[in-house]
Coordinates of C-alpha atoms in Angstrom, one line a residue:
M1 CA -74.8 -90.8 86.9
S2 CA -72.4 -94.0 85.3
A3 CA -71.6 -93.9 81.4
L4 CA -73.8 -97.1 80.9
H5 CA -76.5 -95.8 83.1
K6 CA -76.7 -92.9 80.7
I7 CA -76.2 -94.9 77.5
R8 CA -79.8 -96.8 79.1
E9 CA -81.3 -93.5 79.2
V10 CA -80.1 -92.5 75.8
T11 CA -81.0 -95.5 74.2
Q12 CA -84.6 -95.4 76.1
A13 CA -85.4 -92.0 74.8
W14 CA -84.7 -93.3 71.6
F15 CA -86.7 -96.5 71.5
Q16 CA -89.9 -94.0 73.0
R17 CA -89.7 -91.6 70.5
N18 CA -88.7 -93.5 67.4
M19 CA -90.9 -97.3 67.9
K20 CA -93.9 -96.1 69.2
G21 CA -97.0 -98.4 69.6
D22 CA -97.0 -101.3 71.8
P23 CA -93.8 -102.0 73.5
W24 CA -94.9 -105.9 73.6
L25 CA -95.6 -106.2 70.1
W26 CA -92.2 -105.0 69.1
G27 CA -90.7 -107.2 71.6
I28 CA -92.3 -110.2 70.3
A29 CA -91.8 -109.4 66.9
L30 CA -87.8 -109.3 67.5
F31 CA -87.7 -111.9 69.5
L32 CA -89.4 -114.4 66.5
L33 CA -86.8 -112.7 64.7
G34 CA -83.9 -113.8 66.0
I35 CA -84.9 -117.1 66.9
G36 CA -85.5 -117.7 63.4
V37 CA -81.9 -116.5 62.5
V38 CA -80.7 -118.8 64.9
V39 CA -83.1 -121.8 64.1
V40 CA -83.0 -121.5 60.2
Y41 CA -79.0 -121.6 60.6
S42 CA -79.4 -124.6 61.9
A43 CA -81.9 -126.2 60.3
S44 CA -80.9 -125.6 57.2
A45 CA -78.0 -128.0 56.8
K46 CA -80.0 -130.5 54.7
Q47 CA -80.5 -127.9 52.2
A48 CA -76.9 -126.2 52.2
Y49 CA -75.2 -129.7 51.8
S50 CA -77.6 -130.8 48.9
T51 CA -76.1 -128.0 47.2
V52 CA -72.6 -127.8 45.1
T53 CA -70.8 -125.6 47.5
G54 CA -72.3 -126.8 51.1
D55 CA -72.0 -123.7 52.7
T56 CA -73.9 -122.8 55.3
E57 CA -73.3 -119.4 56.0
V58 CA -74.9 -118.2 52.7
I59 CA -78.6 -119.6 54.3
L60 CA -77.3 -117.3 57.4
F61 CA -76.1 -114.5 55.9
K62 CA -79.6 -114.5 53.4
Q63 CA -81.9 -115.3 56.9
I64 CA -80.1 -112.3 58.5
K65 CA -80.7 -110.0 55.6
L66 CA -84.6 -111.4 55.7
A67 CA -84.7 -110.7 59.6
I68 CA -83.3 -107.2 58.6
A69 CA -85.4 -106.2 56.0
S70 CA -88.7 -107.5 57.7
F71 CA -87.9 -105.5 60.6
V72 CA -87.3 -102.0 58.5
I73 CA -90.4 -102.9 56.6
M74 CA -92.1 -103.1 60.1
Y75 CA -90.9 -100.1 61.6
L76 CA -91.5 -97.7 58.4
V77 CA -95.1 -99.1 57.8
H78 CA -95.8 -98.7 61.6
L79 CA -94.8 -94.8 60.7
I80 CA -97.8 -94.6 58.3
P81 CA -101.3 -93.6 60.2
Y82 CA -103.3 -96.8 59.5
T83 CA -106.3 -94.7 58.6
K84 CA -104.3 -93.9 55.3
F85 CA -104.5 -98.0 54.4
V86 CA -108.4 -97.2 53.7
F87 CA -107.5 -96.1 50.4
F88 CA -104.7 -98.9 49.4
S89 CA -107.5 -101.4 50.7
R90 CA -109.7 -100.2 47.9
M91 CA -107.7 -100.5 45.1
G92 CA -104.9 -103.3 46.7
V93 CA -107.3 -106.3 46.7
W94 CA -108.1 -105.6 43.1
L95 CA -104.6 -105.1 42.3
A96 CA -103.8 -108.6 44.1
V97 CA -107.0 -110.6 42.4
I98 CA -105.1 -109.3 39.0
L99 CA -101.9 -110.5 40.5
L100 CA -103.5 -114.0 40.9
L101 CA -105.3 -114.0 37.7
F102 CA -101.8 -113.3 36.0
T103 CA -100.3 -115.7 37.6
F104 CA -102.7 -118.2 36.5
F105 CA -101.1 -117.6 33.1
K106 CA -98.1 -116.8 33.3
G107 CA -96.7 -117.5 36.9
E108 CA -93.8 -119.2 37.8
T109 CA -94.4 -122.9 38.2
I110 CA -92.5 -124.3 41.5
N111 CA -93.9 -127.8 43.3
E112 CA -96.2 -128.1 41.0
A113 CA -97.9 -125.0 41.6
D114 CA -98.0 -121.5 39.9
R115 CA -97.3 -119.6 42.7
W116 CA -94.6 -117.1 42.3
V117 CA -94.0 -114.3 39.9
E118 CA -91.0 -112.7 39.1
I119 CA -89.7 -109.1 39.1
P120 CA -88.0 -108.3 35.8
I121 CA -84.6 -106.6 36.0
I122 CA -83.8 -107.9 40.0
N123 CA -84.9 -111.3 39.1
Q124 CA -86.9 -111.8 42.4
K125 CA -89.8 -114.0 42.8
F126 CA -92.7 -113.2 44.8
Q127 CA -96.0 -114.8 45.6
P128 CA -99.2 -112.7 45.0
S129 CA -101.2 -114.7 47.8
E130 CA -99.0 -113.0 50.2
I131 CA -100.2 -109.7 49.3
A132 CA -103.5 -110.8 48.7
K133 CA -104.0 -111.9 52.1
I134 CA -102.9 -108.3 53.4
T135 CA -105.2 -106.4 51.2
L136 CA -108.4 -108.8 51.3
I137 CA -108.1 -108.2 55.3
A138 CA -107.6 -104.2 54.7
H139 CA -110.3 -104.5 52.5
L140 CA -112.6 -106.8 54.7
A141 CA -112.6 -104.7 57.8
L142 CA -113.1 -101.3 55.7
I143 CA -116.4 -103.1 54.7
L144 CA -117.4 -104.2 58.3
A145 CA -116.6 -101.2 60.1
L146 CA -118.5 -98.9 57.7
R147 CA -121.5 -101.9 58.3
F148 CA -120.3 -101.7 62.3
K149 CA -123.3 -99.4 64.0
K150 CA -125.7 -100.3 61.3
D151 CA -128.0 -103.2 61.3
W152 CA -127.1 -106.7 59.3
G153 CA -130.8 -107.2 59.2
D154 CA -130.4 -107.0 54.9
K155 CA -128.5 -109.6 54.3
R156 CA -127.7 -108.2 50.8
L157 CA -125.1 -106.0 52.6
L158 CA -123.8 -109.1 53.0
V159 CA -123.1 -109.4 49.0
E160 CA -119.8 -107.6 48.9
P161 CA -117.9 -108.9 51.0
M162 CA -118.8 -112.2 50.6
L163 CA -118.3 -112.3 46.7
M164 CA -114.6 -110.2 47.8
I165 CA -113.6 -113.5 49.7
G166 CA -114.8 -116.0 47.4
L167 CA -113.4 -114.9 44.8
V168 CA -109.6 -114.3 46.3
C169 CA -109.5 -117.3 48.2
A170 CA -110.9 -119.3 45.0
L171 CA -107.8 -117.8 43.1
I172 CA -105.5 -118.8 46.1
Y173 CA -106.9 -122.3 46.2
R174 CA -106.0 -123.2 42.7
S175 CA -102.5 -123.3 44.2
N176 CA -102.2 -123.1 47.2
I177 CA -105.0 -125.1 49.4
S178 CA -103.9 -124.2 53.0
T179 CA -103.3 -120.6 52.4
A180 CA -106.7 -120.2 50.8
A181 CA -108.6 -122.1 54.2
L182 CA -106.3 -119.8 56.6
L183 CA -107.1 -116.9 54.8
G184 CA -111.4 -118.0 55.1
A185 CA -110.7 -118.4 58.1
T186 CA -109.6 -115.5 59.3
C187 CA -112.2 -113.6 57.2
F188 CA -115.0 -115.8 59.3
M189 CA -113.0 -114.4 62.4
M190 CA -113.7 -111.0 60.8
L191 CA -117.1 -111.7 60.3
Y192 CA -118.0 -112.8 63.4
V193 CA -116.1 -109.8 65.3
G194 CA -117.9 -107.8 62.9
K195 CA -120.8 -108.3 64.8
V196 CA -122.5 -110.2 61.6
P197 CA -125.5 -112.3 62.7
K198 CA -125.0 -115.8 63.7
R199 CA -127.1 -117.2 61.2
Y200 CA -125.4 -115.5 58.1
L201 CA -122.4 -117.0 59.9
T202 CA -123.6 -120.7 60.2
I203 CA -124.7 -120.5 56.4
T204 CA -121.3 -119.1 55.3
M205 CA -119.0 -121.9 57.3
V206 CA -121.4 -124.4 56.2
T207 CA -121.3 -123.3 52.7
F208 CA -117.2 -123.1 53.3
L209 CA -116.6 -126.3 54.5
I210 CA -119.1 -128.3 52.1
A211 CA -117.4 -126.1 48.8
S212 CA -113.7 -127.1 50.2
G213 CA -114.5 -130.6 51.2
L214 CA -116.4 -131.1 47.7
L215 CA -112.8 -129.1 45.6
V216 CA -110.8 -131.5 47.6
V217 CA -112.6 -134.7 47.0
L218 CA -113.0 -134.0 43.4
K219 CA -108.9 -133.1 42.9
I220 CA -109.9 -130.1 41.3
G221 CA -107.1 -127.2 41.2
Q222 CA -103.2 -127.9 40.7
R223 CA -102.6 -129.3 44.3
G224 CA -105.7 -131.3 44.4
T225 CA -104.3 -134.3 44.0
T226 CA -101.4 -133.6 46.5
A227 CA -104.3 -132.7 49.2
Q228 CA -106.1 -135.9 48.7
S229 CA -102.9 -137.7 49.3
R230 CA -102.4 -136.1 52.1
F231 CA -105.6 -136.2 53.8
D232 CA -105.7 -140.1 52.6
T233 CA -102.1 -140.6 54.5
Y234 CA -103.2 -138.7 57.4
F235 CA -106.4 -140.6 58.2
N236 CA -104.9 -143.7 57.6
P237 CA -103.1 -144.9 61.3
D238 CA -100.9 -147.9 59.2
T239 CA -99.2 -144.7 57.3
I240 CA -96.6 -141.7 57.9
A241 CA -95.4 -139.6 56.0
A242 CA -91.8 -139.5 55.7
Q243 CA -91.7 -135.9 56.8
S244 CA -93.7 -136.4 59.7
A245 CA -91.7 -140.1 60.7
N246 CA -88.6 -137.2 60.8
A247 CA -90.4 -134.6 62.6
Y248 CA -91.4 -137.1 65.6
K249 CA -88.0 -138.5 65.8
A250 CA -86.3 -134.8 66.2
M251 CA -89.2 -134.1 69.1
A252 CA -88.8 -137.2 70.7
R253 CA -85.1 -136.2 71.1
G254 CA -85.6 -133.0 72.5
G255 CA -87.1 -133.8 75.8
I256 CA -87.7 -131.4 78.3
L257 CA -84.7 -129.0 77.8
G258 CA -83.6 -130.4 74.3
E259 CA -80.1 -131.3 72.7
G260 CA -78.7 -127.4 72.7
V261 CA -78.1 -124.8 70.1
A262 CA -77.7 -126.4 66.9
N263 CA -77.0 -130.2 68.3
S264 CA -80.1 -131.1 66.2
Q265 CA -79.3 -134.3 64.6
E266 CA -82.7 -134.9 62.6
K267 CA -81.8 -131.8 60.6
H268 CA -79.7 -133.8 58.5
F269 CA -82.7 -135.9 57.5
L270 CA -85.8 -133.9 57.6
P271 CA -87.4 -132.3 54.6
N272 CA -87.9 -128.7 54.8
G273 CA -86.7 -128.6 58.3
D274 CA -85.7 -125.4 57.8
S275 CA -89.4 -124.1 56.4
D276 CA -92.6 -126.1 56.8
F277 CA -91.4 -128.3 59.5
I278 CA -88.9 -126.1 61.7
F279 CA -90.9 -126.1 65.2
A280 CA -89.9 -130.0 65.0
I281 CA -86.0 -128.5 65.0
I282 CA -87.1 -125.8 67.8
V283 CA -88.4 -128.6 70.1
E284 CA -84.9 -130.8 69.3
E285 CA -82.6 -128.3 70.2
Y286 CA -84.6 -126.4 72.9
G287 CA -87.1 -128.8 73.9
T288 CA -90.6 -128.3 75.5
V289 CA -89.5 -125.3 77.5
G290 CA -88.6 -124.1 74.3
A291 CA -91.2 -124.7 72.5
L292 CA -93.5 -123.7 75.1
V293 CA -91.4 -120.1 75.1
V294 CA -92.9 -119.6 71.2
I295 CA -96.1 -121.0 71.6
V296 CA -96.4 -118.1 74.3
A297 CA -94.9 -115.9 71.7
F298 CA -97.8 -116.3 69.9
L299 CA -100.1 -116.1 72.1
L300 CA -99.1 -112.7 73.6
L301 CA -99.2 -112.0 69.9
L302 CA -102.8 -112.4 69.8
Y303 CA -103.9 -110.6 73.1
R304 CA -102.0 -107.8 72.0
G305 CA -103.1 -107.6 68.9
L306 CA -106.8 -108.3 69.8
K307 CA -106.5 -105.5 71.9
A308 CA -107.6 -102.8 69.7
I309 CA -111.2 -104.4 69.1
S310 CA -111.6 -102.9 72.7
K311 CA -111.9 -99.3 71.1
P312 CA -115.5 -98.6 70.0
K313 CA -114.7 -95.5 68.3
R314 CA -112.0 -97.0 66.2
P315 CA -113.8 -100.1 64.4
Y316 CA -111.8 -99.9 61.5
G317 CA -108.5 -99.9 63.3
G318 CA -109.9 -102.8 65.8
L319 CA -111.1 -105.1 63.0
L320 CA -107.7 -104.5 60.7
S321 CA -105.6 -105.3 63.6
A322 CA -107.8 -108.2 64.7
G323 CA -107.9 -109.6 61.0
L324 CA -104.0 -109.0 60.7
T325 CA -103.5 -110.6 64.0
F326 CA -105.2 -113.8 63.2
S327 CA -103.8 -114.5 60.0
I328 CA -100.8 -114.8 61.5
V329 CA -101.4 -116.6 64.6
F330 CA -103.6 -119.0 62.7
Q331 CA -100.8 -119.6 60.3
A332 CA -98.4 -120.3 63.6
F333 CA -100.7 -122.5 64.8
A334 CA -101.4 -124.7 61.8
T335 CA -98.0 -124.6 61.2
M336 CA -97.1 -126.0 64.7
A337 CA -99.9 -128.5 64.6
V338 CA -98.6 -129.9 61.4
T339 CA -95.6 -130.7 63.1
V340 CA -96.8 -132.9 66.0
G341 CA -99.8 -134.3 63.5
L342 CA -102.6 -132.6 64.7
F343 CA -103.2 -131.8 60.6
P344 CA -102.4 -133.2 57.7
T345 CA -99.1 -131.6 55.8
T346 CA -100.1 -128.0 54.9
G347 CA -96.7 -126.5 53.4
Q348 CA -97.0 -123.3 55.8
T349 CA -94.0 -121.6 57.0
L350 CA -93.8 -120.7 60.5
P351 CA -94.3 -116.5 60.5
F352 CA -91.1 -114.6 61.4
I353 CA -88.8 -117.6 62.0
S354 CA -89.1 -120.2 59.1
N355 CA -87.2 -119.5 55.9
G356 CA -88.5 -117.4 53.3
G357 CA -88.4 -114.1 51.6
T358 CA -92.1 -112.9 50.8
S359 CA -93.7 -114.5 53.5
M360 CA -91.3 -113.1 55.9
L361 CA -91.4 -109.2 54.4
L362 CA -95.0 -109.5 54.2
T363 CA -95.5 -110.9 57.4
G364 CA -93.4 -107.8 58.5
A365 CA -95.6 -105.2 56.6
A366 CA -98.7 -106.9 58.4
M367 CA -96.9 -106.2 61.8
G368 CA -96.4 -102.6 61.5
I369 CA -99.6 -102.3 60.5
I370 CA -100.5 -103.9 63.9
L371 CA -98.3 -101.2 65.3
S372 CA -99.7 -98.8 63.6
V373 CA -103.0 -99.2 65.0
S374 CA -101.3 -99.7 68.5
R375 CA -99.9 -96.6 68.5
G376 CA -104.1 -94.9 69.3
E377 CA -103.7 -91.9 68.2
L378 CA -106.5 -91.3 65.5
E379 CA -109.8 -91.1 65.6
E380 CA -111.9 -92.4 62.6
K381 CA -113.8 -89.7 62.0
D382 CA -113.7 -89.3 57.9
I383 CA -113.9 -93.4 57.5

């Protein structure tokens, strides 16, 4: 036996022993994290040279540290039996509500919105809305799992989940409309998967759309005026937002095979090219082929993450995995849709790939929970 063959066997044995769960999900997460490091390093040129130092390596090492931290969180969380999150979800969602309320009064304002809370001593900022997404999904999965085998004929059973969804989304909406909308869509899909009667789903969807439309038209919330402006620009055929114009140029340059690694030209002009519009840089540097690879990766994540629903004896795990998968994939495709002009600008980042601290770390935590469910070792007798 050659030394190389022996090393490969030892490595495979280590992965099988330590990285449990769906190997496809592990592969997808590692692939997206790796792509993120490379693309952010290239796409952050405008951001780097707008600073005093003009040092792109600082951003590179920051992204590497975030990718490693996200992976470590994902690994540690996947070791926790997912049934343990039942206890966390019950108090976690209320903790998230408290943090969102704290942000309302004491949050740090960035880009005209109070989305951030600073942790004392270490002076690190985070977005409570990212925590709220995971906790609300976990709590809703628990509520729906407890009702999964019962009759939904009594509409009073929907009062608790609807109030919780409405409260959390309303608090997030105040400063981050697109995140509230994506979370609402995720919760709606969970209600559908949880076999809530279609008549109630229809009422919920109509109410959600009317309420959202009114809030945008009336410009309610810190970002109400910004949202109205983005919608006006999107629906005006004679106007193209500056970010979108640069994104279209980048994608046009990409063609089929792209300009090559780090050869993007529009990265010097595209605002938020390393975050909101990073998909345009992917298309420019890796072409349509590279873009399709990223799209397929997220579609595979959707397929593998939803497989847990097929386990009838594990409703909580199935709904938890489905909800978190929907959240990640919806955000990914919303970001890509904005880049190609299908949606108005939202400010959402591309999960695992874009430059961003709180989002990347908590996406790693969400993926860890999905991997914990995919281990398939538990029954839910005590839930």
